[in-house]
Amino acid sequence: MLANPLASPEGIEDLDGWTLHRLRHSALTHDAEGGTSTPMLLARSRHASVRSLERYARPGVDAVARHVAERDSAARRRR
């Protein structure tokens, strides 16, 4: 469950360790794993450089493997 952005600080105590900062990391990572382009990630995160964005958007191993497999022309021809 995501936090209500209008909630008071006392109202977000039940986030089970999730802070707004961690939610930001999570959202950017999910967007990156879903194929969102780097320019769009930069715009959404309001980062000025890819280097600073790298600390936020960290796709997992499975997402990277899926991305590579989807773009492997040899694998597509074998299907």
PDB file of C-alpha atoms in Angstrom:
ATOM      1  CA  MET A   1       0.000   0.000   0.000  1.00  0.00           C
ATOM      2  CA  LEU A   2       1.390   3.404  -0.945  1.00  0.00           C
ATOM      3  CA  ALA A   3       1.292   6.343   1.409  1.00  0.00           C
ATOM      4  CA  ASN A   4      -1.287   9.051   0.986  1.00  0.00           C
ATOM      5  CA  PRO A   5       0.739  12.161   0.050  1.00  0.00           C
ATOM      6  CA  LEU A   6      -1.683  14.274   2.073  1.00  0.00           C
ATOM      7  CA  ALA A   7      -1.335  12.187   5.228  1.00  0.00           C
ATOM      8  CA  SER A   8       0.129  13.695   8.342  1.00  0.00           C
ATOM      9  CA  PRO A   9       3.524  12.378   9.531  1.00  0.00           C
ATOM     10  CA  GLU A  10       1.701  10.377  12.215  1.00  0.00           C
ATOM     11  CA  GLY A  11      -0.466   8.798   9.522  1.00  0.00           C
ATOM     12  CA  ILE A  12       2.458   7.261   7.669  1.00  0.00           C
ATOM     13  CA  GLU A  13       3.918   5.389  10.612  1.00  0.00           C
ATOM     14  CA  ASP A  14       2.414   2.123   9.335  1.00  0.00           C
ATOM     15  CA  LEU A  15       4.489   1.941   6.154  1.00  0.00           C
ATOM     16  CA  ASP A  16       6.515  -0.927   7.590  1.00  0.00           C
ATOM     17  CA  GLY A  17       9.882   0.746   7.114  1.00  0.00           C
ATOM     18  CA  TRP A  18       9.064   2.400   3.800  1.00  0.00           C
ATOM     19  CA  THR A  19       9.991   6.066   3.596  1.00  0.00           C
ATOM     20  CA  LEU A  20       9.106   8.446   0.797  1.00  0.00           C
ATOM     21  CA  HIS A  21      12.735   8.235  -0.289  1.00  0.00           C
ATOM     22  CA  ARG A  22      12.600   4.424  -0.521  1.00  0.00           C
ATOM     23  CA  LEU A  23       9.300   4.635  -2.399  1.00  0.00           C
ATOM     24  CA  ARG A  24      10.982   6.987  -4.874  1.00  0.00           C
ATOM     25  CA  HIS A  25      13.807   4.481  -5.419  1.00  0.00           C
ATOM     26  CA  SER A  26      11.292   1.681  -5.838  1.00  0.00           C
ATOM     27  CA  ALA A  27       9.132   3.573  -8.337  1.00  0.00           C
ATOM     28  CA  LEU A  28      12.111   4.531 -10.488  1.00  0.00           C
ATOM     29  CA  THR A  29      13.473   0.991 -10.395  1.00  0.00           C
ATOM     30  CA  HIS A  30      10.111  -0.480 -11.446  1.00  0.00           C
ATOM     31  CA  ASP A  31       9.860   2.070 -14.256  1.00  0.00           C
ATOM     32  CA  ALA A  32      13.373   1.199 -15.438  1.00  0.00           C
ATOM     33  CA  GLU A  33      12.591  -2.528 -15.306  1.00  0.00           C
ATOM     34  CA  GLY A  34       9.442  -1.865 -17.302  1.00  0.00           C
ATOM     35  CA  GLY A  35      11.418  -0.286 -20.125  1.00  0.00           C
ATOM     36  CA  THR A  36      10.914   3.403 -19.437  1.00  0.00           C
ATOM     37  CA  SER A  37      13.465   5.375 -21.428  1.00  0.00           C
ATOM     38  CA  THR A  38      16.384   7.131 -19.767  1.00  0.00           C
ATOM     39  CA  PRO A  39      15.177  10.614 -20.811  1.00  0.00           C
ATOM     40  CA  MET A  40      11.778   9.872 -19.255  1.00  0.00           C
ATOM     41  CA  LEU A  41      13.366   8.532 -16.057  1.00  0.00           C
ATOM     42  CA  LEU A  42      15.504  11.682 -15.851  1.00  0.00           C
ATOM     43  CA  ALA A  43      12.440  13.869 -16.316  1.00  0.00           C
ATOM     44  CA  ARG A  44      10.340  11.978 -13.769  1.00  0.00           C
ATOM     45  CA  SER A  45      13.104  11.915 -11.171  1.00  0.00           C
ATOM     46  CA  ARG A  46      14.219  15.476 -11.919  1.00  0.00           C
ATOM     47  CA  HIS A  47      17.838  14.393 -12.066  1.00  0.00           C
ATOM     48  CA  ALA A  48      20.174  16.397 -14.249  1.00  0.00           C
ATOM     49  CA  SER A  49      22.514  13.534 -15.088  1.00  0.00           C
ATOM     50  CA  VAL A  50      22.390   9.827 -15.764  1.00  0.00           C
ATOM     51  CA  ARG A  51      25.078   9.340 -13.126  1.00  0.00           C
ATOM     52  CA  SER A  52      22.814  10.632 -10.353  1.00  0.00           C
ATOM     53  CA  LEU A  53      19.875   8.625 -11.728  1.00  0.00           C
ATOM     54  CA  GLU A  54      21.937   5.426 -11.497  1.00  0.00           C
ATOM     55  CA  ARG A  55      21.718   5.538  -7.717  1.00  0.00           C
ATOM     56  CA  TYR A  56      17.931   5.437  -7.893  1.00  0.00           C
ATOM     57  CA  ALA A  57      17.004   3.222 -10.822  1.00  0.00           C
ATOM     58  CA  ARG A  58      18.625  -0.167 -10.283  1.00  0.00           C
ATOM     59  CA  PRO A  59      16.984  -2.888 -12.351  1.00  0.00           C
ATOM     60  CA  GLY A  60      17.340  -6.386 -10.956  1.00  0.00           C
ATOM     61  CA  VAL A  61      19.137  -9.289 -12.617  1.00  0.00           C
ATOM     62  CA  ASP A  62      15.879 -10.861 -13.822  1.00  0.00           C
ATOM     63  CA  ALA A  63      14.735  -7.618 -15.438  1.00  0.00           C
ATOM     64  CA  VAL A  64      18.064  -7.186 -17.232  1.00  0.00           C
ATOM     65  CA  ALA A  65      17.991 -10.799 -18.462  1.00  0.00           C
ATOM     66  CA  ARG A  66      14.419 -10.349 -19.722  1.00  0.00           C
ATOM     67  CA  HIS A  67      15.421  -7.121 -21.502  1.00  0.00           C
ATOM     68  CA  VAL A  68      18.369  -8.813 -23.234  1.00  0.00           C
ATOM     69  CA  ALA A  69      16.302 -11.860 -24.218  1.00  0.00           C
ATOM     70  CA  GLU A  70      13.567  -9.692 -25.731  1.00  0.00           C
ATOM     71  CA  ARG A  71      16.112  -7.897 -27.903  1.00  0.00           C
ATOM     72  CA  ASP A  72      18.154 -10.946 -28.954  1.00  0.00           C
ATOM     73  CA  SER A  73      17.471 -11.288 -32.687  1.00  0.00           C
ATOM     74  CA  ALA A  74      18.985 -14.797 -32.823  1.00  0.00           C
ATOM     75  CA  ALA A  75      16.643 -15.998 -30.082  1.00  0.00           C
ATOM     76  CA  ARG A  76      13.665 -14.481 -31.897  1.00  0.00           C
ATOM     77  CA  ARG A  77      14.583 -16.325 -35.105  1.00  0.00           C
ATOM     78  CA  ARG A  78      14.716 -19.664 -33.221  1.00  0.00           C
ATOM     79  CA  ARG A  79      11.116 -19.345 -32.104  1.00  0.00           C
TER      80      ARG A  79
END
